[in-house]
Short mmCIF file of C-alpha atoms in Angstrom, two decimals:
data_model
loop_
_atom_site.label_atom_id
_atom_site.label_comp_id
_atom_site.label_asym_id
_atom_site.label_seq_id
_atom_site.Cartn_x
_atom_site.Cartn_y
_atom_site.Cartn_z
CA UNK V 1 3.27 -0.64 26.33
CA UNK V 2 6.31 0.20 24.14
CA UNK V 3 7.94 -2.03 21.81
CA UNK V 4 11.13 -1.44 19.58
CA UNK V 5 10.62 -0.89 15.90
CA UNK V 6 11.55 -3.72 13.49
CA UNK V 7 15.17 -3.79 12.82
CA UNK V 8 16.14 -1.95 9.61
CA UNK V 9 12.87 0.16 9.66
CA UNK V 10 13.80 3.72 9.39
CA UNK V 11 11.47 6.50 10.71
CA UNK V 12 8.64 7.34 8.19
CA UNK V 13 9.45 4.28 5.85
CA UNK V 14 6.86 1.82 7.39
CA UNK V 15 3.86 4.36 7.04
CA UNK V 16 5.28 5.04 3.30
CA UNK V 17 5.49 1.38 2.32
CA UNK V 18 2.27 0.28 4.31
CA UNK V 19 0.45 2.99 2.60
CA UNK V 20 0.74 1.14 -0.69
CA UNK V 21 -2.20 -1.16 0.70
CA UNK V 22 -5.28 0.32 -0.35
CA UNK V 23 -8.21 0.30 2.09
CA UNK V 24 -11.81 1.41 2.14
CA UNK V 25 -12.79 4.22 4.58
CA UNK V 26 -15.42 3.86 7.44
CA UNK V 27 -16.84 5.98 9.95
CA UNK V 28 -17.60 4.32 13.41
CA UNK V 29 -20.38 5.88 15.09
CA UNK V 30 -22.41 5.34 18.48
CA UNK V 31 -25.30 7.17 20.37
CA UNK V 32 -23.68 8.97 23.44
CA UNK V 33 -25.47 10.65 26.38
CA UNK V 34 -24.63 13.95 24.91
CA UNK V 35 -25.42 13.21 21.26
CA UNK V 36 -24.10 11.23 18.43
CA UNK V 37 -20.23 10.18 18.24
CA UNK V 38 -17.92 9.24 15.54
CA UNK V 39 -14.67 8.71 14.27
CA UNK V 40 -12.98 7.96 10.99
CA UNK V 41 -11.31 4.54 10.62
CA UNK V 42 -9.59 2.87 7.74
CA UNK V 43 -8.54 -0.27 9.35
CA UNK V 44 -11.85 -2.03 9.05
CA UNK V 45 -12.10 -5.78 8.10
CA UNK V 46 -14.40 -8.59 7.95
CA UNK V 47 -13.11 -11.11 10.54
CA UNK V 48 -15.44 -14.22 10.90
CA UNK V 49 -18.80 -15.62 9.30
CA UNK V 50 -19.67 -17.90 12.10
CA UNK V 51 -20.24 -15.99 14.31
CA UNK V 52 -20.39 -12.85 12.11
CA UNK V 53 -17.65 -10.45 13.27
CA UNK V 54 -15.86 -7.43 12.13
CA UNK V 55 -12.83 -5.77 13.48
CA UNK V 56 -11.36 -2.27 13.35
CA UNK V 57 -8.47 -0.44 14.89
CA UNK V 58 -9.01 3.10 16.56
CA UNK V 59 -5.75 4.94 17.79
CA UNK V 60 -5.11 4.85 21.46
CA UNK V 61 -5.05 8.87 21.27
CA UNK V 62 -8.68 8.76 20.18
CA UNK V 63 -10.72 10.71 22.63
CA UNK V 64 -14.14 9.55 20.83
CA UNK V 65 -13.26 5.55 20.93
CA UNK V 66 -13.58 5.40 24.84
CA UNK V 67 -17.16 7.10 24.63
CA UNK V 68 -18.11 4.68 21.75
CA UNK V 69 -16.79 1.64 23.78
CA UNK V 70 -18.95 2.94 26.74
CA UNK V 71 -22.06 2.74 24.31
CA UNK V 72 -21.32 -0.94 23.77
CA UNK V 73 -23.17 -0.79 20.41
CA UNK V 74 -21.93 1.07 17.59
CA UNK V 75 -22.25 1.51 13.69
CA UNK V 76 -19.98 1.26 10.76
CA UNK V 77 -20.71 3.30 7.65
CA UNK V 78 -18.73 2.33 4.70
CA UNK V 79 -18.10 5.58 2.89
CA UNK V 80 -18.91 6.22 -0.80
CA UNK V 81 -16.33 7.72 -3.18
CA UNK V 82 -18.03 11.17 -2.95
CA UNK V 83 -17.90 11.20 0.97
CA UNK V 84 -14.25 12.32 1.31
CA UNK V 85 -15.29 15.45 3.02
CA UNK V 86 -17.36 13.33 5.73
CA UNK V 87 -14.10 11.23 6.38
CA UNK V 88 -12.08 14.45 6.76
CA UNK V 89 -14.66 15.87 9.05
CA UNK V 90 -14.90 12.71 11.35
CA UNK V 91 -11.19 12.54 11.55
CA UNK V 92 -11.12 16.00 13.36
CA UNK V 93 -11.01 16.43 17.13
CA UNK V 94 -13.05 19.18 18.89
CA UNK V 95 -15.61 19.93 16.05
CA UNK V 96 -19.22 19.23 15.58
CA UNK V 97 -18.55 16.10 13.42
CA UNK V 98 -22.32 15.67 12.50
CA UNK V 99 -22.83 19.07 11.41
CA UNK V 100 -24.18 19.02 7.80
CA UNK V 101 -23.96 15.14 7.99
CA UNK V 102 -27.45 13.42 7.33
CA UNK V 103 -27.85 10.07 9.48
CA UNK V 104 -30.57 7.95 10.95
CA UNK V 105 -30.51 5.69 13.86
CA UNK V 106 -29.65 2.08 13.05
CA UNK V 107 -31.07 -1.15 14.54
CA UNK V 108 -29.02 -0.60 17.83
CA UNK V 109 -29.45 3.00 17.84
CA UNK V 110 -26.11 4.07 16.56
CA UNK V 111 -26.11 6.69 13.60
CA UNK V 112 -25.73 5.23 10.28
CA UNK V 113 -24.64 7.99 7.74
CA UNK V 114 -26.75 8.84 4.78
CA UNK V 115 -25.00 8.13 1.28
CA UNK V 116 -22.56 5.25 2.62
CA UNK V 117 -22.20 2.35 0.25
CA UNK V 118 -22.65 0.03 3.29
CA UNK V 119 -23.37 0.06 6.81
CA UNK V 120 -22.82 -2.55 9.72
CA UNK V 121 -24.52 -2.51 13.04
CA UNK V 122 -22.61 -4.21 15.93
CA UNK V 123 -22.29 -4.95 19.57
CA UNK V 124 -18.72 -4.70 21.30
CA UNK V 125 -17.57 -8.36 21.34
CA UNK V 126 -13.86 -7.99 22.40
CA UNK V 127 -11.10 -5.41 22.61
CA UNK V 128 -7.29 -6.17 22.50
CA UNK V 129 -3.96 -4.31 22.91
CA UNK V 130 -2.74 -3.32 19.24
CA UNK V 131 0.24 -1.16 20.10
CA UNK V 132 -0.48 2.30 19.42
CA UNK V 133 -3.90 1.30 18.59
CA UNK V 134 -6.73 -0.81 19.88
CA UNK V 135 -8.15 -3.90 18.06
CA UNK V 136 -11.79 -3.87 18.42
CA UNK V 137 -14.09 -6.85 17.26
CA UNK V 138 -17.77 -6.38 17.05
CA UNK V 139 -20.47 -9.01 16.67
CA UNK V 140 -22.83 -8.06 13.81
CA UNK V 141 -26.41 -7.64 14.36
CA UNK V 142 -27.35 -6.11 11.18
CA UNK V 143 -26.08 -4.91 7.72
CA UNK V 144 -27.06 -3.57 4.41
CA UNK V 145 -25.25 -2.38 1.24
CA UNK V 146 -26.30 -0.09 -1.77
CA UNK V 147 -24.70 -1.90 -4.77
CA UNK V 148 -25.27 1.30 -6.86
CA UNK V 149 -22.67 3.37 -4.56
CA UNK V 150 -18.90 2.85 -5.05
CA UNK V 151 -16.60 3.06 -2.15
CA UNK V 152 -14.01 5.51 -1.06
CA UNK V 153 -10.59 4.33 -1.30
CA UNK V 154 -7.50 5.37 0.47
CA UNK V 155 -4.22 4.76 -0.86
CA UNK V 156 -0.68 6.28 -0.44
CA UNK V 157 -1.94 9.14 1.45
CA UNK V 158 -4.71 10.08 -0.91
CA UNK V 159 -8.55 9.67 -1.46
CA UNK V 160 -9.07 7.61 -4.54
CA UNK V 161 -11.91 6.14 -6.63
CA UNK V 162 -12.34 2.92 -8.28
CA UNK V 163 -12.00 2.62 -11.95
CA UNK V 164 -15.05 2.08 -13.78
CA UNK V 165 -15.59 -1.66 -14.64
CA UNK V 166 -14.86 -1.30 -18.38
CA UNK V 167 -11.55 0.59 -17.53
CA UNK V 168 -10.76 -1.90 -14.95
CA UNK V 169 -11.19 -4.81 -17.33
CA UNK V 170 -9.01 -3.07 -19.96
CA UNK V 171 -6.22 -2.41 -17.45
CA UNK V 172 -6.51 -6.14 -16.42
CA UNK V 173 -6.30 -7.33 -19.78
CA UNK V 174 -3.33 -4.96 -20.68
CA UNK V 175 -1.48 -6.14 -17.73
CA UNK V 176 -2.18 -9.86 -18.91
CA UNK V 177 -4.66 -10.58 -16.24
CA UNK V 178 -8.09 -12.12 -16.92
CA UNK V 179 -9.86 -11.83 -13.64
CA UNK V 180 -12.30 -9.21 -12.58
CA UNK V 181 -13.95 -8.64 -9.42
CA UNK V 182 -17.63 -7.65 -8.64
CA UNK V 183 -19.19 -6.76 -5.59
CA UNK V 184 -22.26 -8.83 -4.17
CA UNK V 185 -24.70 -7.24 -1.73
CA UNK V 186 -24.53 -7.92 1.80
CA UNK V 187 -27.34 -10.06 3.28
CA UNK V 188 -29.29 -8.91 6.46
CA UNK V 189 -28.33 -10.53 9.78
CA UNK V 190 -31.16 -12.06 11.60
#
């Protein structure tokens, strides 16, 4: 389906402007008939608490997504700040993405990557048209986090790390803000 671009949006400016939104980086995986499957995806979001749902958006051009869809269950590993190389490996086509990457099968059988700061195990719930992407919704069956690990962040075309809490609080204070954020660990879904 082809839709016209928004009026006044020049080629390339949308990517540059929308790149100002910082996101985490995930790897979506499944157990395929010929071995483990995976793709890098930064468009991951918590969608609903009741029922517990998450969403992500693989590109329509992905050759891996149709194979993961076929599996019906998948894992999502939220990459840690020292896993930029893992993100890059799973973003490539035509390579052994799992070479040198430790993993273990999750509750639904999908690979969960070692060293990730969190993981979510899902069953495919729904899939919708998202323009040049698919909008995928997964029903969460299990999840876990390692509060000692910090996430890998992608912002303006580069991988980044969160500032340590002391630096973040100082920056907030210098900017006139008073709020600081802390992460709470996920609870396991039963």
